[in-house]
PDB file of C-alpha atoms in Angstrom:
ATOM      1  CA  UNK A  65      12.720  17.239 -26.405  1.00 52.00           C
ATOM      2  CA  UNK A  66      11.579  18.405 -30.031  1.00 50.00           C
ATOM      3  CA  UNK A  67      10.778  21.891 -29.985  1.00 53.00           C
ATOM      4  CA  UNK A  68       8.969  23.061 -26.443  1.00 65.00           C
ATOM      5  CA  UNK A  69       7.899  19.409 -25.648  1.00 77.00           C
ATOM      6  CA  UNK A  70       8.878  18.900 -22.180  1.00 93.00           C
ATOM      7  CA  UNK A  71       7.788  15.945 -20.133  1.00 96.00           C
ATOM      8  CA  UNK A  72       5.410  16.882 -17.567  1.00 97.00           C
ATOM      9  CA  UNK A  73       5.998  15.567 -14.399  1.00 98.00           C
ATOM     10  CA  UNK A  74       2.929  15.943 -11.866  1.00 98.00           C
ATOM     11  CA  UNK A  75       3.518  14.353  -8.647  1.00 97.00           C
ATOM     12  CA  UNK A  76       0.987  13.591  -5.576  1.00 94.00           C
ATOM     13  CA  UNK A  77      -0.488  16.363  -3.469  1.00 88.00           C
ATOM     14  CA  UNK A  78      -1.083  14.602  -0.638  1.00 83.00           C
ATOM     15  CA  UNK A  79      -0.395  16.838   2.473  1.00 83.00           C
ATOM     16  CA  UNK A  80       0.713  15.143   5.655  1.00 82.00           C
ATOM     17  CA  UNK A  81       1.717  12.366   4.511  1.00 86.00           C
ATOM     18  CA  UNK A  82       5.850  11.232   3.820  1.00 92.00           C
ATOM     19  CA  UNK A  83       5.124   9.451   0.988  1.00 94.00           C
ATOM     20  CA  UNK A  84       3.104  12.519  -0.687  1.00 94.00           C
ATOM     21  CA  UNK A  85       6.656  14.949   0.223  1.00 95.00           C
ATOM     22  CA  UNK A  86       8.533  12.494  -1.231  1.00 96.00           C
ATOM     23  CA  UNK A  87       6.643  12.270  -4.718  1.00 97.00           C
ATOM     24  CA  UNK A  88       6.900  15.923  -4.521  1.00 96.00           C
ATOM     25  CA  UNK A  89      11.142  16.110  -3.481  1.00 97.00           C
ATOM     26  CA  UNK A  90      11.365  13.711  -6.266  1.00 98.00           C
ATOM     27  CA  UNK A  91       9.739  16.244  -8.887  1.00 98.00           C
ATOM     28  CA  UNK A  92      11.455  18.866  -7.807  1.00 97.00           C
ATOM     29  CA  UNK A  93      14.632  17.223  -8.251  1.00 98.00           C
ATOM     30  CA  UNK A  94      13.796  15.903 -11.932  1.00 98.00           C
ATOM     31  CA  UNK A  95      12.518  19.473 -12.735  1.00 97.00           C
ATOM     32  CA  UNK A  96      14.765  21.678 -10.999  1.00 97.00           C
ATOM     33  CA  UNK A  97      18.403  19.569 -11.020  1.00 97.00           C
ATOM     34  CA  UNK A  98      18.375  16.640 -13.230  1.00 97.00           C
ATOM     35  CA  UNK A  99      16.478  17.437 -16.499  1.00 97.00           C
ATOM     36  CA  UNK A 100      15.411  20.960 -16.290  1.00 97.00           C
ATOM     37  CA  UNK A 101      15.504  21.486 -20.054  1.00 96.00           C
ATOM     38  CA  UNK A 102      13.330  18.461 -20.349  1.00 96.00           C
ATOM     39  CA  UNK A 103      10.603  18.580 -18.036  1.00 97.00           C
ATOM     40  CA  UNK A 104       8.521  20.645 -16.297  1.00 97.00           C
ATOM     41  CA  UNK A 105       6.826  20.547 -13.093  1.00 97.00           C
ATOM     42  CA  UNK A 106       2.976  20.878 -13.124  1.00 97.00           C
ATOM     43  CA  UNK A 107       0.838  20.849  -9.864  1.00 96.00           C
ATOM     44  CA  UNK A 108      -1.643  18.534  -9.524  1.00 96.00           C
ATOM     45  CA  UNK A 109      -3.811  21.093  -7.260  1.00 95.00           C
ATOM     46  CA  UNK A 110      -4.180  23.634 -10.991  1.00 96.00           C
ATOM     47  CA  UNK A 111      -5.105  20.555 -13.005  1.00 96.00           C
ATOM     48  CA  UNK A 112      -8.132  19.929 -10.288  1.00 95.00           C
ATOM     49  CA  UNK A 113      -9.014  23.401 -10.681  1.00 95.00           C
ATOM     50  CA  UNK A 114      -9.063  23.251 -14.212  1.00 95.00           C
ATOM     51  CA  UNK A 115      -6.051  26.097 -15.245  1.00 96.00           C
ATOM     52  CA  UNK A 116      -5.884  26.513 -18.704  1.00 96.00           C
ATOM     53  CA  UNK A 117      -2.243  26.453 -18.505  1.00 96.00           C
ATOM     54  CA  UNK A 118      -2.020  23.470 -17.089  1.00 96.00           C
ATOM     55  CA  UNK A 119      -4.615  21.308 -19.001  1.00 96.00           C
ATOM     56  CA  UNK A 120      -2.619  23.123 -21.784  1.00 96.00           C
ATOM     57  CA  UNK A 121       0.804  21.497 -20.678  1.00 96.00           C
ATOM     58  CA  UNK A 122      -0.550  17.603 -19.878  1.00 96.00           C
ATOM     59  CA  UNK A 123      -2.567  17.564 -23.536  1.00 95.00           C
ATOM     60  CA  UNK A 124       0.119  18.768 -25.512  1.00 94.00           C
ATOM     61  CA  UNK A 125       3.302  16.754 -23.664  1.00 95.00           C
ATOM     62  CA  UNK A 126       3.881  13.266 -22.329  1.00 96.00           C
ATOM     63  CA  UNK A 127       3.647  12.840 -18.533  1.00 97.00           C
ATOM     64  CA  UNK A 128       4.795  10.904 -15.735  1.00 98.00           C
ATOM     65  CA  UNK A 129       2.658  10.663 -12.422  1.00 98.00           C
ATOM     66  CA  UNK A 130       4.529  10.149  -9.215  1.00 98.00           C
ATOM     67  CA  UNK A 131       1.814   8.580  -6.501  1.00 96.00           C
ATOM     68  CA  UNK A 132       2.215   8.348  -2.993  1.00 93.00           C
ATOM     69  CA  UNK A 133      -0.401   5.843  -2.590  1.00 89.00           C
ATOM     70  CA  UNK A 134      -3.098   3.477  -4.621  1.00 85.00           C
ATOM     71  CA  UNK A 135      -5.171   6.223  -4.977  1.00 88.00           C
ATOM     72  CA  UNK A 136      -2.934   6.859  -7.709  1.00 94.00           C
ATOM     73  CA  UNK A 137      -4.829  10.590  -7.696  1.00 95.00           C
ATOM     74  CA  UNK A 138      -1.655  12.203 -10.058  1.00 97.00           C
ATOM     75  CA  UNK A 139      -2.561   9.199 -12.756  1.00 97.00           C
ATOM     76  CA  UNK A 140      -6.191  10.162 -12.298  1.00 96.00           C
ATOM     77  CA  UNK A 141      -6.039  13.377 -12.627  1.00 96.00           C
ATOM     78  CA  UNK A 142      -3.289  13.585 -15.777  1.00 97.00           C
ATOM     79  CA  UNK A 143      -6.123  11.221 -17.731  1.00 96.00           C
ATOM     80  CA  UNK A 144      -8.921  13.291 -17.015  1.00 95.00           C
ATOM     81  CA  UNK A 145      -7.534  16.758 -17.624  1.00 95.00           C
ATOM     82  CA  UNK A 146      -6.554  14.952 -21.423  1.00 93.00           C
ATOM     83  CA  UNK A 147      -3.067  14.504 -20.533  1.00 95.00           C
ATOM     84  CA  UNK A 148      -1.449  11.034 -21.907  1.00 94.00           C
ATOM     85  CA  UNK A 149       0.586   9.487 -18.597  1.00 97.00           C
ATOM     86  CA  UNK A 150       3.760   7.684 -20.635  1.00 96.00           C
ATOM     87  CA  UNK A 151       4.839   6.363 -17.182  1.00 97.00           C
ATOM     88  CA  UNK A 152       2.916   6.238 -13.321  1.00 97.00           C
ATOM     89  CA  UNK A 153       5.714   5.809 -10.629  1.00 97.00           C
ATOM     90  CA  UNK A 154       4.262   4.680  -7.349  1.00 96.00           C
ATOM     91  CA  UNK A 155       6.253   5.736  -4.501  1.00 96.00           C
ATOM     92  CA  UNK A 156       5.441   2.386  -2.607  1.00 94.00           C
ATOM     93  CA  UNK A 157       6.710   0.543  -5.536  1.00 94.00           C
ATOM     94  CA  UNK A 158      10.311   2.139  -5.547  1.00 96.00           C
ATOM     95  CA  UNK A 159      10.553   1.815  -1.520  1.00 95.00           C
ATOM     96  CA  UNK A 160       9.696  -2.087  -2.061  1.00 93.00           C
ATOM     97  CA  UNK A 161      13.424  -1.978  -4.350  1.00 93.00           C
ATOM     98  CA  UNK A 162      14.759   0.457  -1.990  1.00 95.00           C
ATOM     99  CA  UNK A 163      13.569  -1.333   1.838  1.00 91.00           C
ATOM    100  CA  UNK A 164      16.723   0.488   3.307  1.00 94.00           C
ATOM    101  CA  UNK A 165      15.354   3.956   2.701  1.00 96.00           C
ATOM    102  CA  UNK A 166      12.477   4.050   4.792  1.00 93.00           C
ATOM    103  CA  UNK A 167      10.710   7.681   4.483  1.00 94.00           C
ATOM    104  CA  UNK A 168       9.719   9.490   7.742  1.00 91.00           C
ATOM    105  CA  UNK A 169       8.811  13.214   8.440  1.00 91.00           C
ATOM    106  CA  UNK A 170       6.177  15.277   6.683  1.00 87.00           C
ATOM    107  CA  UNK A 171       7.417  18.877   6.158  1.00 89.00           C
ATOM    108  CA  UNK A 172      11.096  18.043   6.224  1.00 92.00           C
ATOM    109  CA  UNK A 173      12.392  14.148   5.318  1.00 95.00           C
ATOM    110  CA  UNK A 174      14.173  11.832   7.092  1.00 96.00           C
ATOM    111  CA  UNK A 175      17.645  10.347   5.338  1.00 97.00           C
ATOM    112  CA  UNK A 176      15.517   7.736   4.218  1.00 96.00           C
ATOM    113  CA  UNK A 177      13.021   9.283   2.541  1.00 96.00           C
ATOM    114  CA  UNK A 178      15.390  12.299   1.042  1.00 97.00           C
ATOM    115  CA  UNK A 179      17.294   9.004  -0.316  1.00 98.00           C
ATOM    116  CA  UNK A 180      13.797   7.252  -1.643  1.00 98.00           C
ATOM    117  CA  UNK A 181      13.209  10.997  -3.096  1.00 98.00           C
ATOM    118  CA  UNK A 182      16.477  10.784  -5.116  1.00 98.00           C
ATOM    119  CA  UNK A 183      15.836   7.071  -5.860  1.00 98.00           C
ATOM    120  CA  UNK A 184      12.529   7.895  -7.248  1.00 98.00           C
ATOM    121  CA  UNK A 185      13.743  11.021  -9.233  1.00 98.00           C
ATOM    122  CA  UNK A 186      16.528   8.495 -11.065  1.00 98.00           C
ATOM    123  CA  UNK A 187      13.774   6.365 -12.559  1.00 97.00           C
ATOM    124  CA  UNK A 188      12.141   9.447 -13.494  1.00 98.00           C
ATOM    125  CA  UNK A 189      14.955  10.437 -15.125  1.00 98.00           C
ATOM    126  CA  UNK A 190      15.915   7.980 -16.650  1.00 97.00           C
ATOM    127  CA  UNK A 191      12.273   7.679 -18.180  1.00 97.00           C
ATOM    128  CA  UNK A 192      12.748  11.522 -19.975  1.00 97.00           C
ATOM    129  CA  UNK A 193      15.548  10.362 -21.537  1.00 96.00           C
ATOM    130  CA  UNK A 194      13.873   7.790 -22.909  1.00 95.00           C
ATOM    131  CA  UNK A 195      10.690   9.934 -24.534  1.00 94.00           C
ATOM    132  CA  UNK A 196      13.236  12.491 -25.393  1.00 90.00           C
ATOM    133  CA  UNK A 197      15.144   9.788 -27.369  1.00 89.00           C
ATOM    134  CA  UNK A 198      12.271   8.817 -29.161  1.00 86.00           C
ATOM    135  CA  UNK A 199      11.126  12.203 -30.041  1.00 80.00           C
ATOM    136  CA  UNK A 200      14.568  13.261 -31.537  1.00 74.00           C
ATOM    137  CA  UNK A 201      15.211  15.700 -29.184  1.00 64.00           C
ATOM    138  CA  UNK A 202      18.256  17.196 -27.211  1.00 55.00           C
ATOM    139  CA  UNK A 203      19.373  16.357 -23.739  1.00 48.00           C
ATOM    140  CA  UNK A 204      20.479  18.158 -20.686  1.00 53.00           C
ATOM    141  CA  UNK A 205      23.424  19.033 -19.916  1.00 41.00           C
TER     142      UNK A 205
ATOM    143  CA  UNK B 274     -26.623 -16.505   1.166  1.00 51.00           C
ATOM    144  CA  UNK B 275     -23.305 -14.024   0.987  1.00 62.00           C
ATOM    145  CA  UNK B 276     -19.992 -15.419   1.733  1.00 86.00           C
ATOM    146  CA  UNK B 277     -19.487 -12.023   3.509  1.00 94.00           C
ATOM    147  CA  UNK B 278     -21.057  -9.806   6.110  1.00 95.00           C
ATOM    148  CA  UNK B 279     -20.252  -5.853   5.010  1.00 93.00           C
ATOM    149  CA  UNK B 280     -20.589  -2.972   6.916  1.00 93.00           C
ATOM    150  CA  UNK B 281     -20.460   0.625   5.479  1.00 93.00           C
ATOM    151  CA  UNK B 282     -19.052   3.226   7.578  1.00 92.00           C
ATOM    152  CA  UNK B 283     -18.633   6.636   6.214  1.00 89.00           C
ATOM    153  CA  UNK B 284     -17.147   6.699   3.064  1.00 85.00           C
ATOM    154  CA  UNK B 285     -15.782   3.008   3.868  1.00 90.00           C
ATOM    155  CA  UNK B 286     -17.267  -0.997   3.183  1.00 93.00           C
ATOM    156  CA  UNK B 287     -15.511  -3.315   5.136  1.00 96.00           C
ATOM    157  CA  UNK B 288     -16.613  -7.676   4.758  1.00 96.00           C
ATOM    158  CA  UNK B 289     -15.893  -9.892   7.240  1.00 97.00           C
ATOM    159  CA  UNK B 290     -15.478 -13.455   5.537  1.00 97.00           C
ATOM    160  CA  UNK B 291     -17.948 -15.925   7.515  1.00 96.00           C
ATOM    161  CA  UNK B 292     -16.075 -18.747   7.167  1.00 96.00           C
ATOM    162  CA  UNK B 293     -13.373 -18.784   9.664  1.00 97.00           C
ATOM    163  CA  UNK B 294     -12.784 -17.069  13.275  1.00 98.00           C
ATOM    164  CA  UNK B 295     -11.347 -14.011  14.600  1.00 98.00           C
ATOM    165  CA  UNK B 296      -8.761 -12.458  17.032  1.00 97.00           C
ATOM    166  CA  UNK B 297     -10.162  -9.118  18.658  1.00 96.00           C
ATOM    167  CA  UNK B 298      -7.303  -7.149  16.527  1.00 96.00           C
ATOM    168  CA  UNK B 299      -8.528  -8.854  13.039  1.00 97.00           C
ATOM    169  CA  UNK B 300      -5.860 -11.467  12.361  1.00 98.00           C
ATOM    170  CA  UNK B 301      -8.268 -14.898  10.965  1.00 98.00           C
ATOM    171  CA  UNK B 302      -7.831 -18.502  10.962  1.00 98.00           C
ATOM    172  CA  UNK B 303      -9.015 -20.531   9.030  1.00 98.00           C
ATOM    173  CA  UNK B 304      -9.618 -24.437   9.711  1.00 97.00           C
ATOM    174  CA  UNK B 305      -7.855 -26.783   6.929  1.00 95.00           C
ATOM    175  CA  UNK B 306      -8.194 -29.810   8.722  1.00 91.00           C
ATOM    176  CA  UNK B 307      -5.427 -30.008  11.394  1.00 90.00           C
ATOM    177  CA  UNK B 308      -4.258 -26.840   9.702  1.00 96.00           C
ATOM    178  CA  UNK B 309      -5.205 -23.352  10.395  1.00 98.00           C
ATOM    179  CA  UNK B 310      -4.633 -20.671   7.835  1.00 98.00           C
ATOM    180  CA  UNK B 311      -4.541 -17.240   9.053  1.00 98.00           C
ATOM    181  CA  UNK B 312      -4.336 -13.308   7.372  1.00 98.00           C
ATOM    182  CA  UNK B 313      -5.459 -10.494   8.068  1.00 98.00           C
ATOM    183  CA  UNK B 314      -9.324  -9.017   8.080  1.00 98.00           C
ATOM    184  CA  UNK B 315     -10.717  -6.326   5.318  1.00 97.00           C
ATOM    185  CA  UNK B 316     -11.178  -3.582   7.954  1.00 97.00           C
ATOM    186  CA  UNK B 317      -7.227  -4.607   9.632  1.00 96.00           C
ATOM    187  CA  UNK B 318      -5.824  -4.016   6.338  1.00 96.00           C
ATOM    188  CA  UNK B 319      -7.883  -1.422   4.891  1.00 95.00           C
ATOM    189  CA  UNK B 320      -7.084   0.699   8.494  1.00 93.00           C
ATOM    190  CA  UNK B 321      -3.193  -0.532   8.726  1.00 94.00           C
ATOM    191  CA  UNK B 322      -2.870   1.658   4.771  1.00 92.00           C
ATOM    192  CA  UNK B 323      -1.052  -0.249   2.049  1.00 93.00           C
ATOM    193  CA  UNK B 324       1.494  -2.850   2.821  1.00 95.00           C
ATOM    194  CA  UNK B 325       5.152  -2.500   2.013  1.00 94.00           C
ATOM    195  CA  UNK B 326       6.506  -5.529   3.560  1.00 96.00           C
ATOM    196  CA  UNK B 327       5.106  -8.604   5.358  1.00 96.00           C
ATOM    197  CA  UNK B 328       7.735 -10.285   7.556  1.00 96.00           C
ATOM    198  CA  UNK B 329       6.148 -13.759   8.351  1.00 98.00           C
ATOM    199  CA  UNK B 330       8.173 -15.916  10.510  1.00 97.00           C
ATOM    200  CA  UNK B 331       9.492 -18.967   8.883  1.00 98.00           C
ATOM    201  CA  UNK B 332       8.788 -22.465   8.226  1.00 97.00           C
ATOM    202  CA  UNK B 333       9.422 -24.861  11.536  1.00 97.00           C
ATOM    203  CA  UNK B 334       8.693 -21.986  13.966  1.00 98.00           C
ATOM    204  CA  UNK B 335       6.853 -22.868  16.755  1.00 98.00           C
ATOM    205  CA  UNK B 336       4.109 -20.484  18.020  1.00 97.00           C
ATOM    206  CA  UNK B 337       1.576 -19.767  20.856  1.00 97.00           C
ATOM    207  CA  UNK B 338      -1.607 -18.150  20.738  1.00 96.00           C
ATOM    208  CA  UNK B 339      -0.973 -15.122  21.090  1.00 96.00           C
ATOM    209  CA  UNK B 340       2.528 -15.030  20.394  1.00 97.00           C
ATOM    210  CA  UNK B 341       4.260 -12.724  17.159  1.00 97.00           C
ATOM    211  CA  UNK B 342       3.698 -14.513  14.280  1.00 97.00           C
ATOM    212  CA  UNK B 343       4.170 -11.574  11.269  1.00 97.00           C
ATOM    213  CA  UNK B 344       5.223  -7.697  11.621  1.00 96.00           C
ATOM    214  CA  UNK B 345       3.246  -5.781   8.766  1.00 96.00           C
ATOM    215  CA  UNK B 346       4.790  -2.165   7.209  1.00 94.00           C
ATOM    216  CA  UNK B 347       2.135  -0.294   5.762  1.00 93.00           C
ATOM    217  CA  UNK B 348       2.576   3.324   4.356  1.00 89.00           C
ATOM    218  CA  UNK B 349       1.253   4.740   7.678  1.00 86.00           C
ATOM    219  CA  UNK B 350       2.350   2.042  10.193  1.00 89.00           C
ATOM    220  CA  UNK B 351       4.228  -0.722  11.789  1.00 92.00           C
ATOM    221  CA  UNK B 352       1.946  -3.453  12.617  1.00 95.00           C
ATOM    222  CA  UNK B 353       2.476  -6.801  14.821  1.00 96.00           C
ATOM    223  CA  UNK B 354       0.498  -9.775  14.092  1.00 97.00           C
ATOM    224  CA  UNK B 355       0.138 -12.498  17.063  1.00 97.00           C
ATOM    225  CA  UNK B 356      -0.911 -15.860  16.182  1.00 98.00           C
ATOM    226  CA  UNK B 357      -4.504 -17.181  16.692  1.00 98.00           C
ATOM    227  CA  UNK B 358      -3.477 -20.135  17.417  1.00 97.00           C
ATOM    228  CA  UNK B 359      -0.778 -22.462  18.984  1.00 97.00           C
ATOM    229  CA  UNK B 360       1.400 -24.913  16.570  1.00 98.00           C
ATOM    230  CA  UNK B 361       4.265 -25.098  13.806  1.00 98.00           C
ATOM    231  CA  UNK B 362       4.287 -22.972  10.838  1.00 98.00           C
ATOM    232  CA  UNK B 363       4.252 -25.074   7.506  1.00 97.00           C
ATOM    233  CA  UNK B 364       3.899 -22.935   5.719  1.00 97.00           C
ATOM    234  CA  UNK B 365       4.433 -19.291   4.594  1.00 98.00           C
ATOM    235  CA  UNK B 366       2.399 -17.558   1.340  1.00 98.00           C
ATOM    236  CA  UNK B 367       5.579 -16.772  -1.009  1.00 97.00           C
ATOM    237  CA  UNK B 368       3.572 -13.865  -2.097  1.00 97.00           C
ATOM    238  CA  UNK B 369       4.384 -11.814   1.182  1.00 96.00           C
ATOM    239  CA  UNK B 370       8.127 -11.840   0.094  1.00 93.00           C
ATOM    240  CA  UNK B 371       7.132 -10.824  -3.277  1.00 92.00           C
ATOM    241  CA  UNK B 372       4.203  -8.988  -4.256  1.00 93.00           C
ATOM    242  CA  UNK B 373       3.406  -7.988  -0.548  1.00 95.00           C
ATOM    243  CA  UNK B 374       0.274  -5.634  -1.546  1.00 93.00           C
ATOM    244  CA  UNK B 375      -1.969  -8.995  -2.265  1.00 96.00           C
ATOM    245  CA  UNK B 376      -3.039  -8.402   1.093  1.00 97.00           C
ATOM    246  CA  UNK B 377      -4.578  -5.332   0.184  1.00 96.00           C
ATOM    247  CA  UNK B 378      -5.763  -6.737  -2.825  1.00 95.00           C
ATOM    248  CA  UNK B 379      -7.636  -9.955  -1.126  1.00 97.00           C
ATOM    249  CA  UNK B 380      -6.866 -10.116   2.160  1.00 97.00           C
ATOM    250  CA  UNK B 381      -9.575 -13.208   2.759  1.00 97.00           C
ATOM    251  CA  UNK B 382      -7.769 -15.148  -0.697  1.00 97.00           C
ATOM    252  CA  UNK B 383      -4.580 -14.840  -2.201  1.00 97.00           C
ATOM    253  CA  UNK B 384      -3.358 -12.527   0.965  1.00 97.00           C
ATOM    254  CA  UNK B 385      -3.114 -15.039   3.281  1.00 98.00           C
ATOM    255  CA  UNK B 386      -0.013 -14.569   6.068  1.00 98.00           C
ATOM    256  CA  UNK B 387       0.632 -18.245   6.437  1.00 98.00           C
ATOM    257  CA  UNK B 388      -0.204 -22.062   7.463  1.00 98.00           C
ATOM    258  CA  UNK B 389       0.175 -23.615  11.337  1.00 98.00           C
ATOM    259  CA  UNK B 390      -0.214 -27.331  11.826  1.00 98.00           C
ATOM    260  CA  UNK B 391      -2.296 -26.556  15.416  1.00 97.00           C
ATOM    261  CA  UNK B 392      -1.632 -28.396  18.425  1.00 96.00           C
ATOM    262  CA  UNK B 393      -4.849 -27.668  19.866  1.00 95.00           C
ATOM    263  CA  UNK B 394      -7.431 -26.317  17.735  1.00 96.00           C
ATOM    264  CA  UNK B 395     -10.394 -26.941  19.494  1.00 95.00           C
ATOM    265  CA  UNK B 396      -8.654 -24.745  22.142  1.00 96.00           C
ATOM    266  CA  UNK B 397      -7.756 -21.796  20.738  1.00 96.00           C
ATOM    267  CA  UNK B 398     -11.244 -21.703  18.549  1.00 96.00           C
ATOM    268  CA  UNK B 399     -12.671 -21.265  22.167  1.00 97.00           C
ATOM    269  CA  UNK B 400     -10.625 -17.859  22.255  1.00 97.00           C
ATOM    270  CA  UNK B 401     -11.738 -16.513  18.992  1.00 98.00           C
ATOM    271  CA  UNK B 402     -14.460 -14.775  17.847  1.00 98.00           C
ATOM    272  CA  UNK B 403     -16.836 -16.040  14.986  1.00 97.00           C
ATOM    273  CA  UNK B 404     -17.353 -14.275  11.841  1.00 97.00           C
ATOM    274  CA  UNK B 405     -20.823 -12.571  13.772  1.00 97.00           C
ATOM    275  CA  UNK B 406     -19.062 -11.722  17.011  1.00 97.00           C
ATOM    276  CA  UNK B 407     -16.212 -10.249  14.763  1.00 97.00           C
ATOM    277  CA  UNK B 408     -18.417  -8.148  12.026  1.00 97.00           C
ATOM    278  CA  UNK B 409     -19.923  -6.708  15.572  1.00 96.00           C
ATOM    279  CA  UNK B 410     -16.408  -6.005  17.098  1.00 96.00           C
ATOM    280  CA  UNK B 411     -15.219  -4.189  13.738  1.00 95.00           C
ATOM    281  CA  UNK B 412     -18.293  -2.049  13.129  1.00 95.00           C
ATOM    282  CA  UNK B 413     -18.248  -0.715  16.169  1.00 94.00           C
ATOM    283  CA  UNK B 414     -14.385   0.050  15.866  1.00 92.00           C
ATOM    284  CA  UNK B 415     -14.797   1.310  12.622  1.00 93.00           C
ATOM    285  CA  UNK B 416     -17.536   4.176  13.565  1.00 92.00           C
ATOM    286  CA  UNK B 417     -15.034   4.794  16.172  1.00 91.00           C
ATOM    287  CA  UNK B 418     -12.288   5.546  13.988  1.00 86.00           C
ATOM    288  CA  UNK B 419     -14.654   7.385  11.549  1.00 87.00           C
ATOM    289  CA  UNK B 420     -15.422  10.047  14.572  1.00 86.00           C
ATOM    290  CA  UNK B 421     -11.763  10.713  15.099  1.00 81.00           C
ATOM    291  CA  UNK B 422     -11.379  11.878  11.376  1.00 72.00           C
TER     292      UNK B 422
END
């Protein structure tokens, strides 16, 4: 990205729930693996506290939401804190093109779900290459 | 006078369309003549979570009451559906193949499951539950689940 523009990538915090661990696997895969130069990885539970740091991040760089389910609380919360969302991934949505990776477990994924994880963290991917195309700026290695 | 009964519960509404009948687990049917529509009730879907697939069976199957007639996958659950009534399917809503989550959406409208050409409708409308009977049925069930959580 241009300068220190980074996408931010703020998934679900939903706790007990497969879908919710596999927003988050999915972040930490974009953040940590696939585009590390590119994005960053901002908690949704410091944007509902109101961090500085964080508001800082989501007003000042484009975001994608990953959502475990309609409550879509990632999307919600990206908007309110003043963030712009440039893309909201629903985890449901990428299961319905992926029915053979059906997510189970909580603290530690199934196959399935590590699988939907990686499936979901492709699209993300693929969707910081695209803002970081438009803004001119350089790409991971 | 309201197409629906609604019940609040907690932090919850659930309607129960009055125009059609009930199983005891919330599947509907709806009368079309010698038809019978049937889906799924506001509190069965809101409880079952967000649908992922809807696996209907087909066209030209023959069904009893009571018999499978759809298997539901929510975000939280596996769900079996048996029929409300006895007959042929005719017809299956393409939308379960497609954009599943219109059951969610409008589970009384476009979230219909499918259409059975009854065999005995008069029958099986002995074995269901009116839209009163039902809204009673569900609101009790519904403060029930409310005191587990």
């Amino acid at each position: 990205m241009r300068g220190d523009r980074r996408v931010v990538i703020v998934p679900c915090s939903g706790i007990g729930k497969s879908y919710g661990t596999v927003s988050r696997e999915a972040a930490y895969a974009v953040t940590q693996d696939l585009r590390p130069a590119d994005s960053q990885l901002v908690p949704l539970a410091l944007l509902v506290l109101g961090d500085e740091a964080a508001r800082a991040a989501v007003a000042a760089n484009p975001a994608v939401t990953i959502d475990g389910c309609k409550l879509a609380c990632a999307t919600k919360m990206v908007k309110e804190s003043g963030g712009t969302v440039a893309q909201e991934v629903a985890v449901l949505d990428v299961y319905r093109r992926h029915k053979q990776f059906k997510p189970q477990g909580i603290a530690e994924l199934n196959e399935g779900g590590q699988r939907l994880a990686h499936a979901v963290a492709e699209e993300i991917s693929a969707k910081v290459d695209e803002l970081r195309e438009q803004s001119g700026g350089t790409a991971d290695a | 006078m309201p197409d629906d009964l609604e019940a609040t519960v907690d932090k919850f509404i659930f309607k129960v369309a009055k125009d059609r009948y009930y199983t005891n687990e919330g599947v509907w049917a709806k009368p079309e003549g010698t038809r019978v529509r049937i889906g799924l009730s506001d509190f069965l879907q809101q409880r079952s979570g967000d649908v992922a697939f809807a696996e209907v069976k087909p066209a030209g199957t023959s069904v009893r009451f009571g018999d499978e007639i759809a298997l539901i996958e929510t975000i939280k659950v596996n769900v079996s559906l048996t029929s409300p009534v006895q007959g042929v399917v005719d017809e299956v809503n393409p939308a379960m193949s497609t954009a599943p989550e219109v059951v969610n959406r409008d589970p009384y409208g476009a979230g219909w499951l499918a259409g059975i050409e009854a065999t005995d409708w008069e029958a099986d409308r002995l074995r269901l539950l009116d839209a009163e009977a039902y809204f009673s049925l569900m609101k009790g069930q519904a403060e029930e689940e409310a005191k587990k959580s």
